Coordinates of C-alpha atoms and ligand atoms in Angstrom, one line a residue:
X1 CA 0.0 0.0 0.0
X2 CA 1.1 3.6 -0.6
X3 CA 2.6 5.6 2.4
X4 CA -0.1 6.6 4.5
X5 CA 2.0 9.3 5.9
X6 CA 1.1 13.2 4.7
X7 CA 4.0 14.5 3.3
X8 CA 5.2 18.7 3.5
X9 CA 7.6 21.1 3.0
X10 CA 7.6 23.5 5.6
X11 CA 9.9 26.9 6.0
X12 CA 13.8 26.4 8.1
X13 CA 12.4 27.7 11.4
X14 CA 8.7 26.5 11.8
X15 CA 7.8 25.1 14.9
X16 CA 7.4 21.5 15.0
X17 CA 6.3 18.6 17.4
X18 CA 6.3 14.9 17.6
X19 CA 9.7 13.1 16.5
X20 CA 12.8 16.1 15.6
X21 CA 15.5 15.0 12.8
X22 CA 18.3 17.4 12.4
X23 CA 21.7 16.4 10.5
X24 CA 25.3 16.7 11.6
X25 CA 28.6 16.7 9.2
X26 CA 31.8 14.7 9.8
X27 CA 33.4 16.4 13.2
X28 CA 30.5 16.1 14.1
X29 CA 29.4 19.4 13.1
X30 CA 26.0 20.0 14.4
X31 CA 23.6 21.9 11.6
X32 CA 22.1 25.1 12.7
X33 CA 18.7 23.3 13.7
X34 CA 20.6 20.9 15.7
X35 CA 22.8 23.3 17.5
X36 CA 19.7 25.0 18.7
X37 CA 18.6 22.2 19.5
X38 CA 21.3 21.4 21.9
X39 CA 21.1 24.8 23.3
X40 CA 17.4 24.2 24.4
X41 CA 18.1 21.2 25.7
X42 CA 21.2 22.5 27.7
X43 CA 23.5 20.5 25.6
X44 CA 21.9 17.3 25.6
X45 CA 22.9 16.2 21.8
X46 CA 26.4 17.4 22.6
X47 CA 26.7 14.9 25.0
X48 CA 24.6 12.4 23.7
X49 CA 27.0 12.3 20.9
X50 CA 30.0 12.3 22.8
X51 CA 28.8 9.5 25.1
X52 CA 27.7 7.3 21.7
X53 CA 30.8 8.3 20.1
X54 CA 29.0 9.6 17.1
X55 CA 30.9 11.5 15.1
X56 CA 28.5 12.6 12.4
X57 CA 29.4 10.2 9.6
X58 CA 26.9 9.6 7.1
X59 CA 24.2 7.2 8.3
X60 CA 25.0 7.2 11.7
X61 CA 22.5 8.6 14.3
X62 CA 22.0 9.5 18.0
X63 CA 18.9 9.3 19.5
X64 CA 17.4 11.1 22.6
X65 CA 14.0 10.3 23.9
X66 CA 12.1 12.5 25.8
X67 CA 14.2 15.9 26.3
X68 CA 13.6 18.3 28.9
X69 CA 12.3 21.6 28.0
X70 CA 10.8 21.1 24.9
X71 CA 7.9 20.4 23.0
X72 CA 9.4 17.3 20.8
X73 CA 9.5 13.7 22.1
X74 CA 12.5 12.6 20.5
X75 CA 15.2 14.2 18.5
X76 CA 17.2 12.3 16.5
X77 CA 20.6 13.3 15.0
X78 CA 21.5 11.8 11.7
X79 CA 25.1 12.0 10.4
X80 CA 25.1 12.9 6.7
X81 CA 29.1 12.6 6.2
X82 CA 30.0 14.9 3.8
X83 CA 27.0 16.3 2.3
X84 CA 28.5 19.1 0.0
X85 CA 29.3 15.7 -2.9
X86 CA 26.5 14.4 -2.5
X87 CA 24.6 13.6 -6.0
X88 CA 20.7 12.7 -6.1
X89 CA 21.3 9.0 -5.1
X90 CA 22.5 10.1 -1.9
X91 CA 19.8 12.9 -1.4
X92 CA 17.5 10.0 -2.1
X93 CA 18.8 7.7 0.2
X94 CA 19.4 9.6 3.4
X95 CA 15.3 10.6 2.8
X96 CA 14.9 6.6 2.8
X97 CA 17.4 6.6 5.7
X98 CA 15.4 8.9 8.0
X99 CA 12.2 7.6 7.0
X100 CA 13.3 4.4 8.6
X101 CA 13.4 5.5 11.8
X102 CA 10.5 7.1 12.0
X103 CA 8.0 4.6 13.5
X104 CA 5.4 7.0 14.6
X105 CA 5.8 5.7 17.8
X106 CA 6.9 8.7 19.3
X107 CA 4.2 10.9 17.6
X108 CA 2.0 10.9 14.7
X109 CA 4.8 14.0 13.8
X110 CA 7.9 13.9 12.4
X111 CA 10.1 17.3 11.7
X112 CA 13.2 17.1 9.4
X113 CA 15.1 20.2 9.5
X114 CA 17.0 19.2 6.4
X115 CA 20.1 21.6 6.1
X116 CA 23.5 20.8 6.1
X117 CA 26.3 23.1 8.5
X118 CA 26.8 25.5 6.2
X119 CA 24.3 26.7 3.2
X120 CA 21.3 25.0 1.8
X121 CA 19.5 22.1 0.7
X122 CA 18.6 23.3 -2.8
X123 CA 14.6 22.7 -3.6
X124 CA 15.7 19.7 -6.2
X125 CA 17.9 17.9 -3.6
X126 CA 15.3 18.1 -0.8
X127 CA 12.7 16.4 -3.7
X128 CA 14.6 13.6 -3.9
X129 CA 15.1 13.2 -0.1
X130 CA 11.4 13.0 0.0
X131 CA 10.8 10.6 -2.7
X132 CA 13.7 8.3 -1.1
X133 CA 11.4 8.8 2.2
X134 CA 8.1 8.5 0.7
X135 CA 9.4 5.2 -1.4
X136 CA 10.8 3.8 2.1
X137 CA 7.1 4.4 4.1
X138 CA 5.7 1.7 1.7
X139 CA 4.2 -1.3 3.2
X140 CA 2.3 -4.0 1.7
X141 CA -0.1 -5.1 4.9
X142 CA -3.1 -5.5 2.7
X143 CA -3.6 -9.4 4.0
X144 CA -2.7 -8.8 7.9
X145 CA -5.9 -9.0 9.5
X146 CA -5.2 -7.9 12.8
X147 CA -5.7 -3.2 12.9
X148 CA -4.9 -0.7 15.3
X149 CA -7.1 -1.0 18.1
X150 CA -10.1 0.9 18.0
X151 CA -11.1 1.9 21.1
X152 CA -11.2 6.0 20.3
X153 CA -7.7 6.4 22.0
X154 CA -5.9 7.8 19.0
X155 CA -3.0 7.0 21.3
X156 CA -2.8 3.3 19.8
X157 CA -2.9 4.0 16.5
X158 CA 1.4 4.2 15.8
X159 CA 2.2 5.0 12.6
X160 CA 3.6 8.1 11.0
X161 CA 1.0 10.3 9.8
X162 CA 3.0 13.6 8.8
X163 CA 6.0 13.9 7.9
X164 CA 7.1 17.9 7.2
X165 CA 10.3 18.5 5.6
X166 CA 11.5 22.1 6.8
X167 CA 14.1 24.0 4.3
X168 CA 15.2 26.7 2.8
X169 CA 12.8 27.4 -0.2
X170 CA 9.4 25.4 0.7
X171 CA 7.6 26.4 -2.0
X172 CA 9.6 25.8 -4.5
X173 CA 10.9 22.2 -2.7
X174 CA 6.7 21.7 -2.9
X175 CA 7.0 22.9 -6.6
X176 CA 10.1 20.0 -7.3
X177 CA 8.4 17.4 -5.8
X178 CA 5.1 17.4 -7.7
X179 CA 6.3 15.0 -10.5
X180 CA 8.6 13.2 -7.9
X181 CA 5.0 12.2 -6.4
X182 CA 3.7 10.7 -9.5
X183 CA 6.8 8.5 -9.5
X184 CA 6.4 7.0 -5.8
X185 CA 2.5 6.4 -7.0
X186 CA 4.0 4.9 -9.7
X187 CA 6.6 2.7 -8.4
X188 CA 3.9 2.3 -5.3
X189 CA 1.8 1.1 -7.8
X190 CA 4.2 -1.6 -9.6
X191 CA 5.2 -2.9 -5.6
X192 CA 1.4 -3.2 -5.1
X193 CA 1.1 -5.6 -8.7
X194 CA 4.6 -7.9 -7.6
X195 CA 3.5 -8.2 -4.0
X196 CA 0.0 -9.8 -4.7
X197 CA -0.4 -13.4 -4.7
X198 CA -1.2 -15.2 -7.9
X199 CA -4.7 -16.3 -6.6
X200 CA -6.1 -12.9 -6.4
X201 CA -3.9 -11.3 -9.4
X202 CA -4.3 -13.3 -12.6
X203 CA -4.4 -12.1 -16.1
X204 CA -7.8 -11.0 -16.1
X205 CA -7.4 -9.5 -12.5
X206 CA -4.3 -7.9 -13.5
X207 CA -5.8 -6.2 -16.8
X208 CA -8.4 -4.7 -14.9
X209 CA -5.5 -3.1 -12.5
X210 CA -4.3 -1.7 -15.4
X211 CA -7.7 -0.4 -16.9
X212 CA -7.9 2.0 -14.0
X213 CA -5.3 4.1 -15.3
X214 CA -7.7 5.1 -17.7
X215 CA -8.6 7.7 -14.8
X216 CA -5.0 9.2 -15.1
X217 CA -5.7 9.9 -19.0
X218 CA -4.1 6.3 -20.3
X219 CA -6.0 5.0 -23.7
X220 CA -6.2 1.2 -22.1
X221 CA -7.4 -1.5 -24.4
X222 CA -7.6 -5.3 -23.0
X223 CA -7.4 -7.8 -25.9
X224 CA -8.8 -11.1 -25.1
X225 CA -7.8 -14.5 -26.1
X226 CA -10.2 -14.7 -28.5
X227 CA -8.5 -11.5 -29.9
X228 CA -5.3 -13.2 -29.6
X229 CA -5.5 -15.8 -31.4
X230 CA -7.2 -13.7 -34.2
X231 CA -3.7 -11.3 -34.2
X232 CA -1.9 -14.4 -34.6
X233 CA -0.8 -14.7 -30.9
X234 CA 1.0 -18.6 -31.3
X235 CA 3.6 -18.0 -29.0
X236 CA 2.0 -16.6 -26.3
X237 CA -1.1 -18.2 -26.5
X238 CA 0.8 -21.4 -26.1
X239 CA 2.6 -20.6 -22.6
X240 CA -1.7 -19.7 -21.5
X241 CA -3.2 -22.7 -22.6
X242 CA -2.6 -25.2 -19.5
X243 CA -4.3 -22.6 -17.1
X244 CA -7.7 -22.1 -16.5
X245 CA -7.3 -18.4 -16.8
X246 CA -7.3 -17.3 -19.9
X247 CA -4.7 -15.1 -21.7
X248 CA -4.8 -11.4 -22.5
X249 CA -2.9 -8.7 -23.8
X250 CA -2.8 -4.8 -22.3
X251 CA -2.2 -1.9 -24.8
X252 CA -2.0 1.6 -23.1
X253 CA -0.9 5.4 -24.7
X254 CA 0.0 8.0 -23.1
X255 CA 0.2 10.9 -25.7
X256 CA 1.5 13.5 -23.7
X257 CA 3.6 14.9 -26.8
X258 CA 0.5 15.1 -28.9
X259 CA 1.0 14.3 -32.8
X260 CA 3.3 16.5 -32.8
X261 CA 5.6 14.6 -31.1
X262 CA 5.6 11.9 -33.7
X263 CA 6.3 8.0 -33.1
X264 CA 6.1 6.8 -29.6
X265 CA 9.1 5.2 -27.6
X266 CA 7.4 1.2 -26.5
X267 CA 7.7 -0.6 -23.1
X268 CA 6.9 -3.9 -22.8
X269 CA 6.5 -6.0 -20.1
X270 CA 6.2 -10.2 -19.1
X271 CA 3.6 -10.7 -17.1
X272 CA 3.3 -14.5 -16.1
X273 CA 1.1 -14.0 -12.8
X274 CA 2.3 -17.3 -11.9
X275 CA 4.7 -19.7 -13.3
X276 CA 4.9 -23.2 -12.3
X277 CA 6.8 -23.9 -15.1
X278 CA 4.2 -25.6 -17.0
X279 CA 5.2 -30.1 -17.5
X280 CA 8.3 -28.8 -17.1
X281 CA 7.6 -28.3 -13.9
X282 CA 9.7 -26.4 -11.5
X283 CA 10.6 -27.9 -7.7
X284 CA 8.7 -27.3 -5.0
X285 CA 10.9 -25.3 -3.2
X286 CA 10.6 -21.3 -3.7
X287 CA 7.9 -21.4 -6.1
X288 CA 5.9 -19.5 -4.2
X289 CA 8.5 -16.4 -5.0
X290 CA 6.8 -17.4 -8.9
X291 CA 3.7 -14.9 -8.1
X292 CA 6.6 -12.4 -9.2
X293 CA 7.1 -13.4 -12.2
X294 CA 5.2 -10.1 -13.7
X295 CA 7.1 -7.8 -12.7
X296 CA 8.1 -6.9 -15.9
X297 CA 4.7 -6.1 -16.6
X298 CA 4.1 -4.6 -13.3
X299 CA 6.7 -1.8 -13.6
X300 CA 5.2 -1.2 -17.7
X301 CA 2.2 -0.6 -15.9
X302 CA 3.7 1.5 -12.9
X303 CA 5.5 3.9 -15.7
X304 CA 2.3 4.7 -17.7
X305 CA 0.9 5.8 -14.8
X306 CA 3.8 8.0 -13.1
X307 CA 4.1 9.4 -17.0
X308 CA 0.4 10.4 -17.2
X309 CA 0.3 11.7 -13.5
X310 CA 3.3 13.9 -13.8
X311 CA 1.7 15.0 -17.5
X312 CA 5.0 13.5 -19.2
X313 CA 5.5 15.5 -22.9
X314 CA 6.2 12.4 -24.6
X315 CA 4.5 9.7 -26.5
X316 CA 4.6 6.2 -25.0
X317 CA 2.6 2.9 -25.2
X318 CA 3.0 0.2 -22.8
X319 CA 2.1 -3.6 -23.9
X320 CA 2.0 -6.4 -21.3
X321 CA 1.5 -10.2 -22.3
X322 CA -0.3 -11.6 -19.3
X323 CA -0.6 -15.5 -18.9
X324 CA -0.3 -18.1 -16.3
X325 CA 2.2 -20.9 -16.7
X326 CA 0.4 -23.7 -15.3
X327 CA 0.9 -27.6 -16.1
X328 CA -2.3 -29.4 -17.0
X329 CA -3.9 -32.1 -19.7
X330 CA -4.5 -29.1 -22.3
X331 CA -0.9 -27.7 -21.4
X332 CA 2.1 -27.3 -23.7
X333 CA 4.4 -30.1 -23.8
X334 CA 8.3 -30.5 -24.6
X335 CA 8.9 -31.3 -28.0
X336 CA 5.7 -28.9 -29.4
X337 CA 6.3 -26.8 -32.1
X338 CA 4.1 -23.3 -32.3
X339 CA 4.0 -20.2 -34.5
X340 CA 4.8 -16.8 -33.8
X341 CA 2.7 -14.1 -34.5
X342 CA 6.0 -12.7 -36.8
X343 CA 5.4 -16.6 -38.4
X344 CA 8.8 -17.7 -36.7
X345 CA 8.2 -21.2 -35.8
X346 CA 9.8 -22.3 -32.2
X347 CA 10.3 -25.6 -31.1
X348 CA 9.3 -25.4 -27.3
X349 CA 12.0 -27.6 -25.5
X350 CA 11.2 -26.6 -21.6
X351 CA 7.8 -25.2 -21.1
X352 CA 10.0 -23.4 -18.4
X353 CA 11.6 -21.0 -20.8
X354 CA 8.1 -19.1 -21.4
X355 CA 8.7 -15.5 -20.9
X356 CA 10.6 -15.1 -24.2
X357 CA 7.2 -16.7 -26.0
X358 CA 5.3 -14.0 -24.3
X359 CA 7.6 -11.3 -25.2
X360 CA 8.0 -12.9 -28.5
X361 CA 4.3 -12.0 -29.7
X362 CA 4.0 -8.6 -27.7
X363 CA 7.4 -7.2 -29.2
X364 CA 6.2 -8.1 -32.8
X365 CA 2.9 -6.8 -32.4
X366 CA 4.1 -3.6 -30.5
X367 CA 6.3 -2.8 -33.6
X368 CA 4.0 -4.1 -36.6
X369 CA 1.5 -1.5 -34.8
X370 CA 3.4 1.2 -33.3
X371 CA 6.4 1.5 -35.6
X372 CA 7.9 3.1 -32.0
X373 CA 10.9 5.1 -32.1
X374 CA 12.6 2.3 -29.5
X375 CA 11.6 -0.4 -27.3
X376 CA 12.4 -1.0 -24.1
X377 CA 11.2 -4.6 -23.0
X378 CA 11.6 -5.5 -19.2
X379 CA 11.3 -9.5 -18.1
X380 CA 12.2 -11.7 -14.9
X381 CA 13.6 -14.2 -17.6
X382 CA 16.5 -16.1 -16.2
X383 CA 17.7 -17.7 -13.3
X384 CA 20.9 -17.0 -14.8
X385 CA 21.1 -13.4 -14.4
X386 CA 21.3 -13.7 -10.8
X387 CA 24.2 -15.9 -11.3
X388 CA 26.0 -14.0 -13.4
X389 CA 25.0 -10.4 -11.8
X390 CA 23.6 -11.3 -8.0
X391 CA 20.4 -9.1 -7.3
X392 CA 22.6 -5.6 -7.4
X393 CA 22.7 -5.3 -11.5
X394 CA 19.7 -6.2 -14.0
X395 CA 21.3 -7.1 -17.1
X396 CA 21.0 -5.4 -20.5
X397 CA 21.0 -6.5 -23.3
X398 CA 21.0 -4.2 -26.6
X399 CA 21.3 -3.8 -30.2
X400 CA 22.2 0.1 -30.0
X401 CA 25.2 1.7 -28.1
X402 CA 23.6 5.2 -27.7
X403 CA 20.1 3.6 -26.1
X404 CA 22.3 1.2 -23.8
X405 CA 24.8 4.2 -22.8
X406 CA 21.8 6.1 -21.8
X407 CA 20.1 3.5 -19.9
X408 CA 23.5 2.7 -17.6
X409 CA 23.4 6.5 -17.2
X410 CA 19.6 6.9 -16.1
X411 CA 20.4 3.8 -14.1
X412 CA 23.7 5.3 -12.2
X413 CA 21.5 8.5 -11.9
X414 CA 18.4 6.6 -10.1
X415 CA 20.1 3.7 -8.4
X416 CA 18.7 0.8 -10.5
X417 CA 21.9 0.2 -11.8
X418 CA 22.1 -2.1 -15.3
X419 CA 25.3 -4.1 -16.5
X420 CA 25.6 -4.6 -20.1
X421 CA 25.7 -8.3 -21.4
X422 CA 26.6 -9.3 -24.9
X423 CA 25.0 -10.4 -27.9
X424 CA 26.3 -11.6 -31.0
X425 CA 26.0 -14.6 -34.0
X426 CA 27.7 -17.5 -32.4
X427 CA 25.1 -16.5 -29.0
X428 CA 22.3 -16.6 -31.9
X429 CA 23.6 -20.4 -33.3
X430 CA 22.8 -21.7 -29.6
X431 CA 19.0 -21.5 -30.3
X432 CA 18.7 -22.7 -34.1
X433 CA 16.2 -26.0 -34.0
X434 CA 16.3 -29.5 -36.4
X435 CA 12.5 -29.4 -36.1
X436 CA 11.7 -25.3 -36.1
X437 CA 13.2 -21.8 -36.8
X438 CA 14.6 -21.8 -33.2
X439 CA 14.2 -23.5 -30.0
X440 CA 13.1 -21.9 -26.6
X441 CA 16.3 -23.0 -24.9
X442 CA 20.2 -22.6 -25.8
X443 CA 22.1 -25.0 -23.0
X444 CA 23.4 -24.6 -20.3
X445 CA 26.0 -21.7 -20.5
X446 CA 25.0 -18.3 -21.3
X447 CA 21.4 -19.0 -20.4
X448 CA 20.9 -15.3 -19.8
X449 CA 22.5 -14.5 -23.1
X450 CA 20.7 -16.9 -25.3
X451 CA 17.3 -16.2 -23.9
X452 CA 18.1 -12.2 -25.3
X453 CA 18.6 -14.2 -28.8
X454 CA 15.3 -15.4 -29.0
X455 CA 14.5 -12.3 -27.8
X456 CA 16.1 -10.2 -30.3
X457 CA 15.0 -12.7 -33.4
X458 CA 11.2 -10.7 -32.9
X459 CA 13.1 -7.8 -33.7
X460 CA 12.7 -6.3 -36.7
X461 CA 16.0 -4.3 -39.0
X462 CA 16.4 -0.9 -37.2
X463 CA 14.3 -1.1 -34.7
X464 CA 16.3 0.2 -31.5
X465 CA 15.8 -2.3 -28.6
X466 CA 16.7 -3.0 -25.7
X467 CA 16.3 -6.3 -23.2
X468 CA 16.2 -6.1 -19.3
X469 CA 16.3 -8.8 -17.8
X470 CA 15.0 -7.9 -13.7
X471 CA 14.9 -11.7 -12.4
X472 CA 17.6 -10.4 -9.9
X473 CA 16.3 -7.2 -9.0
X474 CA 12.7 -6.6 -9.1
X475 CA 11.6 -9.2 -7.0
X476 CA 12.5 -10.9 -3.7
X477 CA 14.6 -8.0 -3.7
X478 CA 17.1 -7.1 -1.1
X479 CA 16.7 -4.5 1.6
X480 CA 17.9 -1.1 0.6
X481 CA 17.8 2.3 2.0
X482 CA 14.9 3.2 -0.3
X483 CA 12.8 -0.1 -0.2
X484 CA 11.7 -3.0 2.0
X485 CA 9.2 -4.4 0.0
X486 CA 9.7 -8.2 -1.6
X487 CA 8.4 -5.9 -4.9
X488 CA 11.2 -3.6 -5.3
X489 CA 9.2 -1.8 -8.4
X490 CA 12.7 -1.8 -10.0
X491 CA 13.0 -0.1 -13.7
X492 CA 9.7 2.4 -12.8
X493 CA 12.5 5.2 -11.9
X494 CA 14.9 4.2 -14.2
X495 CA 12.8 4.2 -17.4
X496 CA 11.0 7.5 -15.9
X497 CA 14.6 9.1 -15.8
X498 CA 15.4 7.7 -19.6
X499 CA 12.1 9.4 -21.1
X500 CA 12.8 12.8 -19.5
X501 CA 16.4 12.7 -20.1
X502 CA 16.0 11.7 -24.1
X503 CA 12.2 11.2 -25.0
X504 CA 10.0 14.3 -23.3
X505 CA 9.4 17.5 -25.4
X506 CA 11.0 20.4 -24.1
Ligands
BES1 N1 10.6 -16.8 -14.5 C1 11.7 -17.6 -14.7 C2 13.0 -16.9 -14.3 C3 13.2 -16.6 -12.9 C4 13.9 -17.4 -12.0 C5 12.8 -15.4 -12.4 C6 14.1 -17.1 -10.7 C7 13.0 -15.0 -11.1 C8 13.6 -15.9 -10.2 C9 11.8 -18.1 -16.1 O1 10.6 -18.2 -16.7 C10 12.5 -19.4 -16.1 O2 11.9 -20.3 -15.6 N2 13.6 -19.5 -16.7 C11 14.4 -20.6 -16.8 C12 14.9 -20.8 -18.2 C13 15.4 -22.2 -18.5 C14 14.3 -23.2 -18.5 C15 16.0 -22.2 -19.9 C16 15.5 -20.5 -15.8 O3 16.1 -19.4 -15.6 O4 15.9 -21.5 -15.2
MN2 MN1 9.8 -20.2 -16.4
ZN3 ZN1 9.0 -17.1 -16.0

């Protein structure tokens, strides 16, 4: 669920109550705020800190409970090290710093006086300290039963409900934040779709998530399978048929450049809502983390809908191939052989290798319709990417230098960092068939590599494309400053940052 905590901007000096945050620098150098702090308090922090041995480096803290003489409950001192090098990431991660210890126990308040010892927090920096904040409230509690007491003692009810961010220019920090909001609804949004179990989110539950960005201004259209196997679908369709819940396909726009802006750039997502791996059935252990396996499609989803909200100038569709990869009597076997909607034939040798199929179709028919400028395809495809990567790096995989160059920089800039992988004609060999066109599967090595192959072969000349493959990073993700949720909402940020760096009208 989204943060339920209020968030403000508020001027340097307003009064405040509840929980107080103030910052010291290496030394430590108390921050204005926090020196008079320590004077009300007849030099409480001072000693505090000297007792704790803090000595203001960055992520550090000292915290007093209860200080005499004043109106807050609790002030907490957080070191920021050296604050005047700091670059957004950092901005954004001492907001998802702070925000973590804020329980609202001590208050349905919090105060940050965000200022450094010397000078100011410029309007864009404090932004990004609230979106690292506002991304590190989330909570996904939507199946714990058990609520605050009710009992009219608003006492009980501990969690954060404001949170005011005091600094130098309020307004205009209010004024930077605005689209920074429609990216933590967005990446809120793609957390919310990863986190749900596969029981209550399958295709046709997960289309109808999608249909409500219609309210934000998104053209949605829901093709059915009946539709889909009137476009040709053969891939896709294929992966869908052993489950009881039928397949479907999600086209949304967002024309924010108007025709004027001219083709659109394309995302496109996998959205298996659960995958069992089909007869070629995956073990028993960790399935469960298999509800996941949409992520791709979860963060296509959370982007149209930070793009709309923040008004993006720039043309974009989003396409998400939703099935369930279930084993049954009317499933796929080994050994099958379907047809693409691009006519490529594919001889299906794991029924565990079914996000490519899915992607398969949706990149064809996302070109063949949209003719887009790029495409940007996101996927929880291998296993192997973790083992090449771990769960710090998504892969990517591309046919254009400039598009990869300026996804590793969007990444670097946001924090979901991407590590280039290769491609190339004796990678392509590993998936030619006897029986088909190509095979679903190349072997064991380079399982990460191979599976781009197929990828790329429903790529037509010139298109500019590129593969990320977020097995490692988008789901049973690991703690970071700026998320706790098994749902990271990985690539929602990144991609943001990539259209209004090179896509958006100025
Ligand atoms: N969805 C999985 C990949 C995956 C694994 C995502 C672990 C997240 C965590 C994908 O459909 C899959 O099963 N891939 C196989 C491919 C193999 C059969 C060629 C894999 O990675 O083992
Ligand atoms: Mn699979
Ligand atoms: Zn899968």
């Amino acid at each position: 669920m989204t943060d339920q905590t209020a968030l403000s901007f508020a001027s340097k000096t307003a009064a405040g109550d509840g929980v107080a945050v103030v910052f010291a620098e290496e030394g430590p150098k108390l921050s204005p705020a926090a020196h008079d702090l320590d004077k009300k308090t007849g030099g409480l922090l001072a000693r505090a800190a000297q007792i704790t041995g803090f000595k203001g480096k960055k992520g550090t803290t000292v915290d007093v409970l209860a200080p005499q003489g004043i109106k807050f409950s609790r002030i907490v001192v957080v070191g920021m090290g050296k604050p005047a090098s700091f670059g957004h990431e950092d901005w954004l991660n001492l907001g998802g710093t702070v925000r973590g210890l804020l329980s609202g126990r001590e208050g349905a308040s919090a105060h940050v006086y965000l200022e450094p010892v010397k000078g100011e927090v410029s309007p864009a920096d404090a932004s990004s300290f609230a979106l690292g904040a506002q991304l590190r409230g989330y909570t996904f509690k939507k199946y714990k039963s058990k609520t605050p007491k009710k009992n009219g003692n608003a006492n009980d009810d501990k969690t954060l409900k404001r949170l005011v961010i005091h600094c130098a220019d309020p307004r205009a920090a209010g004024a930077a934040f605005a689209p920074d909001r429609a990216i933590v609804d967005g990446v809120n949004l793609a957390r919310d779709l990863v986190n749900e179990p596969a029981n209550v989110l399958g295709p046709a539950e997960f289309a109808q998530r999608a249909k409500a960005l219609i309210k934000a201004g998104v053209q949605v259209e829901v093709l059915n399978d009946a539709a889909l196997k009137k476009l040709g679908m053969g891939a896709l369709l294929a992966v869908g048929q052993g489950s009881d819940k039928p397949s479907h396909v999600v086209v949304m726009q967002w024309k924010g450049a108007g025709p004027k802006g001219g083709a659109p750039i394309a995302i496109v997502g996998k959205g298996v809502t659960f995958d069992a791996g089909g007869i070629s059935l995956k073990p028993a252990s960790g399935m469960e983390e298999m509800k996941g396996d949409m992520a791709g499609a979860a963060c296509v989803v959370g982007l149209m809908q930070a793009l709309a909200e923040r008004k993006a100038k720039v043309n974009a569709v989003g396409v998400i191939g939703l099935v369930e990869n279930m084993p049954s009597g009317k499933a796929q076997r080994p050994g099958d052989v379907v047809t693409a909607k691009s006519g490529t034939t594919i001889e299906v040798l794991n029924t565990d290798a079914e996000g490519r199929m899915v992607l398969a179709d949706c990149l064809w028919y996302t070109q063949d319709r949209f003719k887009p400028k790029a495409v940007v395809n996101l996927a929880t495809l291998t296993g192997a990417v973790m083992v090449a990567l771990g769960k710090e790096h998504a892969g990517l995989f591309s046919n254009n230098d400039e598009l990869a160059d300026w996804l590793i920089a969007a990444g670097t800039e946001t924090g979901e960092k991407l590590w280039r992988l290769p491609l190339g004609p004796k990678y392509d060999k590993l998936i030619e068939s006897k029986v088909a066109d190509i095979k679903n599967t190349g072997g064991r090595w380079g399982g990460s590599i191979s599976a781009a192959q197929f990828l790329q072969r429903f790529i037509k000349e010139g298109t500019s494309w590129a593969h990320l493959d977020i097995a490692g990073t988008a789901m049973s993700s690991v703690d970071s400053d700026v998320n706790r949720s098994w749902g990271s909402g990985f690539g929602v940020r990144l991609l943001d940052r990539l259209i209004k760096d090179h896509y958006e009208r100025r």
